[in-house]
Tab-separated table of C-alpha atoms in Angstrom:
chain	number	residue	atom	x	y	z
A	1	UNK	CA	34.769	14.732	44.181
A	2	UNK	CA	38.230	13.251	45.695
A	3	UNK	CA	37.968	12.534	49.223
A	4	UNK	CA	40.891	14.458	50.512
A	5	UNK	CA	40.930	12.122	53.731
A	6	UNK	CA	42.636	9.488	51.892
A	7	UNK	CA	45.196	11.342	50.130
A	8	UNK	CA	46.375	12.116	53.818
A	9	UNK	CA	50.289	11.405	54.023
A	10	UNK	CA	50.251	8.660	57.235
A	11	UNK	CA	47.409	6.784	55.651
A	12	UNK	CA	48.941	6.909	52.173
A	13	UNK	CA	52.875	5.844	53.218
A	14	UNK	CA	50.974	3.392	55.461
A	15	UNK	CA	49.564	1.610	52.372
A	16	UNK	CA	52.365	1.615	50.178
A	17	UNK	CA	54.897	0.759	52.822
A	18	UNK	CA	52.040	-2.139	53.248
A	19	UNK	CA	52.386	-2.799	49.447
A	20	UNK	CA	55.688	-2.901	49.139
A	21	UNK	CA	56.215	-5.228	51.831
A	22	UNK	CA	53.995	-7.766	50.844
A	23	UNK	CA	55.935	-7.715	47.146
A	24	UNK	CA	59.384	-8.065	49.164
A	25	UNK	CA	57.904	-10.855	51.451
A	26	UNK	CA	56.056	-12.873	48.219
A	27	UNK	CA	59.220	-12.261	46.100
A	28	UNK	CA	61.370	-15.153	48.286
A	29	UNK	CA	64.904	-12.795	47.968
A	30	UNK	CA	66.427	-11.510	51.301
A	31	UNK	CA	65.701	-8.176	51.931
A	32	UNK	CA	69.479	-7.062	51.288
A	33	UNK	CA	69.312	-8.510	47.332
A	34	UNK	CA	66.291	-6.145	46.841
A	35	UNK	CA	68.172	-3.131	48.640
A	36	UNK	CA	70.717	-3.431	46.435
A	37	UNK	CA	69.375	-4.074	43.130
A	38	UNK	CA	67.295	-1.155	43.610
A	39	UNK	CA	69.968	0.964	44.596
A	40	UNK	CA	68.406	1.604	47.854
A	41	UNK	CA	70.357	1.461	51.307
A	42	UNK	CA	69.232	-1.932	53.472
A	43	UNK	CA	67.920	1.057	56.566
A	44	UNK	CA	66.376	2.882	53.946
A	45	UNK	CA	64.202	-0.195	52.910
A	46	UNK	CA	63.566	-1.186	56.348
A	47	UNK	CA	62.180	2.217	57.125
A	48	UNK	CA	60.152	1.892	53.721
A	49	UNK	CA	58.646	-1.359	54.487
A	50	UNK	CA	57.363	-0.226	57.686
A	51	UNK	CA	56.234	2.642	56.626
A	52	UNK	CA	58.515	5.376	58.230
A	53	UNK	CA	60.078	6.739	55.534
A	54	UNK	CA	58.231	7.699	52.264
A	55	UNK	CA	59.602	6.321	49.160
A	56	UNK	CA	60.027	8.498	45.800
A	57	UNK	CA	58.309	7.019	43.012
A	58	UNK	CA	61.394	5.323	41.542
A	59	UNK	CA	62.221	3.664	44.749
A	60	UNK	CA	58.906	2.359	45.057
A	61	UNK	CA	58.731	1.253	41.318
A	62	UNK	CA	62.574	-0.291	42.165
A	63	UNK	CA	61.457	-2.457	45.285
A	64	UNK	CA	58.911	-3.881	43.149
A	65	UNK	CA	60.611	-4.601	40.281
A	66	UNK	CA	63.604	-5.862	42.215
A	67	UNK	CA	60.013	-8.110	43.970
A	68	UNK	CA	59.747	-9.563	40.529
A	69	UNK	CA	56.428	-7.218	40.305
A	70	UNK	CA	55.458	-5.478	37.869
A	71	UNK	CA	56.174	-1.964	38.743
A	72	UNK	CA	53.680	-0.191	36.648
A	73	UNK	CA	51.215	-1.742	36.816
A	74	UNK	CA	50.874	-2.279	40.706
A	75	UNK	CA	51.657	1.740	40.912
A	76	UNK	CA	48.753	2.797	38.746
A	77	UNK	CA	47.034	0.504	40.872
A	78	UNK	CA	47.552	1.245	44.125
A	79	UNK	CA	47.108	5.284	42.838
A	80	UNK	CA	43.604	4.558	41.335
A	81	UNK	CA	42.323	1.719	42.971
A	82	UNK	CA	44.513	1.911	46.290
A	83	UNK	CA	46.347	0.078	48.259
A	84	UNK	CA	44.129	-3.278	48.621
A	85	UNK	CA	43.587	-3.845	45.171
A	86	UNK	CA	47.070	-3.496	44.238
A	87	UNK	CA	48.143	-5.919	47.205
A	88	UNK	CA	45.356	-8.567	45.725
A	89	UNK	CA	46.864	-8.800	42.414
A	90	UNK	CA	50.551	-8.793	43.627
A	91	UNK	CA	51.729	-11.718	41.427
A	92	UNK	CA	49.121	-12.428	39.105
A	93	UNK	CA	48.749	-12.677	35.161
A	94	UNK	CA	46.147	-10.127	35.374
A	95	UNK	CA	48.395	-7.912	36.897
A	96	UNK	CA	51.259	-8.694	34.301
A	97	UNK	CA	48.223	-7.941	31.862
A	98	UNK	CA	47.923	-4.800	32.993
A	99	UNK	CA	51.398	-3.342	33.587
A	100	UNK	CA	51.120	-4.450	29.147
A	101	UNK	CA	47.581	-2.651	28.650
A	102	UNK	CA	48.704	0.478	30.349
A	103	UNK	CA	51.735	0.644	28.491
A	104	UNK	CA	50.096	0.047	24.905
A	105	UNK	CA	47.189	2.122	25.791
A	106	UNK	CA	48.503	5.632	25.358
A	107	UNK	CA	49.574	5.217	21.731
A	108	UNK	CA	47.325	2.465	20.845
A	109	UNK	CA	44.712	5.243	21.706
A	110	UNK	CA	46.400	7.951	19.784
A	111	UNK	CA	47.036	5.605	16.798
A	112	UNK	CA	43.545	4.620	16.757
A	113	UNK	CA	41.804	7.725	17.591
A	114	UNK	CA	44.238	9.818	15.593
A	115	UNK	CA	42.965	13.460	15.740
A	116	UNK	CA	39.584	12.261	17.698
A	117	UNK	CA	42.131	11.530	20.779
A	118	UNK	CA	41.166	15.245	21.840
A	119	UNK	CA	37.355	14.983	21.293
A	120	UNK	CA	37.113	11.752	24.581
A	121	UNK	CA	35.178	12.676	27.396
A	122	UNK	CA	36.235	12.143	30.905
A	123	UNK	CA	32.324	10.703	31.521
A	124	UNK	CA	32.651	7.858	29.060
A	125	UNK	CA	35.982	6.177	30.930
A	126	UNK	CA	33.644	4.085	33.024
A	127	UNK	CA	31.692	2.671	30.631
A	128	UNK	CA	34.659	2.046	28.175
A	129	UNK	CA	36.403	0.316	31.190
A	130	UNK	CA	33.267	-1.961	31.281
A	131	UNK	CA	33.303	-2.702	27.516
A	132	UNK	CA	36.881	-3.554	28.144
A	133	UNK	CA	36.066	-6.182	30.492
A	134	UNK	CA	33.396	-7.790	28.607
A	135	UNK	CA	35.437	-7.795	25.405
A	136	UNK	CA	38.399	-9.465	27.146
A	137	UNK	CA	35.987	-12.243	29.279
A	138	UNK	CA	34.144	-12.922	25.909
A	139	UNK	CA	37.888	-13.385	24.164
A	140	UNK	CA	38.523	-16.119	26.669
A	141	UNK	CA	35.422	-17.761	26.653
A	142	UNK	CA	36.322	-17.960	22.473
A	143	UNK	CA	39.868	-19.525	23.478
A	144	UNK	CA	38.757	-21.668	25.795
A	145	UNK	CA	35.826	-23.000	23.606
A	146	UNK	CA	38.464	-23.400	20.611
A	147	UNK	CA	40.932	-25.094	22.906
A	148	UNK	CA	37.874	-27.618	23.981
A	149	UNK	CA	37.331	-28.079	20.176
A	150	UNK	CA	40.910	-28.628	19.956
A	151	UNK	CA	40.888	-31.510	22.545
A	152	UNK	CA	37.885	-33.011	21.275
A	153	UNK	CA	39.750	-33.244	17.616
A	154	UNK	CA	43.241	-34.302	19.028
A	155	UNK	CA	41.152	-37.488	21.156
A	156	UNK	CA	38.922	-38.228	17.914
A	157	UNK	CA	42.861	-38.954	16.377
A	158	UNK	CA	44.450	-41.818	16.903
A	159	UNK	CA	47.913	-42.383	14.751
A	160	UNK	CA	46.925	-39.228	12.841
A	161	UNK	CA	43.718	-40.489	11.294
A	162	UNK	CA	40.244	-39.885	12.609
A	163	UNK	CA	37.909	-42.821	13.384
């Protein structure tokens, strides 16, 4: 069950306006570059960023793409994970990674799945999530264990023969 307390409008514009201003102060541009690539006016912004005035979905995903976020990724985030999480990953390659999963996984899932798309169960998302996670930290234990193999061949060659 959804705890309607945090869905509340104060704490929710709170958070984002919190979001978004940690993208526009971590993005180094001045605050009137970001107003106007996102089409937004400079007061407008202001008011956003501390948390007066409630952005519409494409402002918000326009401030943080104007941030140099990526927009997606840090909204699906801060929607299903909230506001902290969201803020922790601001400018990270896991958050790049995501803003790419999320947008592959709708018809990588339908491609896949084909006709079983309709037969998923809400109750096996968690688990699946988990699977994810394990399947993507066992992937990069295999690179970085090739890319250790790799070393150890490139410092075995000297002049392009092995010793």
């Amino acid at each position: 069950m959804i705890d309607m307390g945090v869905l509340g409008e104060t704490q929710t514009r709170q958070e984002l306006a919190h979001l978004l201003h940690t993208a526009v102060e971590r993005s180094g541009r001045n605050r009137c570059e970001i107003a106007r690539e996102a089409d937004i006016h400079k007061d407008a912004l202001r008011r956003t960023l501390i948390g007066e005035r409630s952005p519409s979905v494409g402002e918000a995903l326009r401030i943080l793409a104007s941030s140099g976020m990526p927009p997606h990724a840090h909204m699906l985030l801060f929607l299903g994970a909230g506001g902290d999480q969201a803020t922790r990953w601001l400018q990270t390659d896991i958050a790049r990674f995501f803003e790419e999963l999320i947008c592959e996984l709708p018809a990588a899932l339908e491609r896949v799945l084909g006709n079983q798309v309709h037969d998923v169960k809400p109750r096996w998302a968690k688990g699946t999530a988990h699977r994810v996670a394990r399947l993507l930290a066992d992937h990069i234990d295999e690179l970085e264990r090739k890319d250790a193999l790799l070393g150890d061949i490139f410092a075995t060659t000297v002049g392009g023969r092995h010793d």
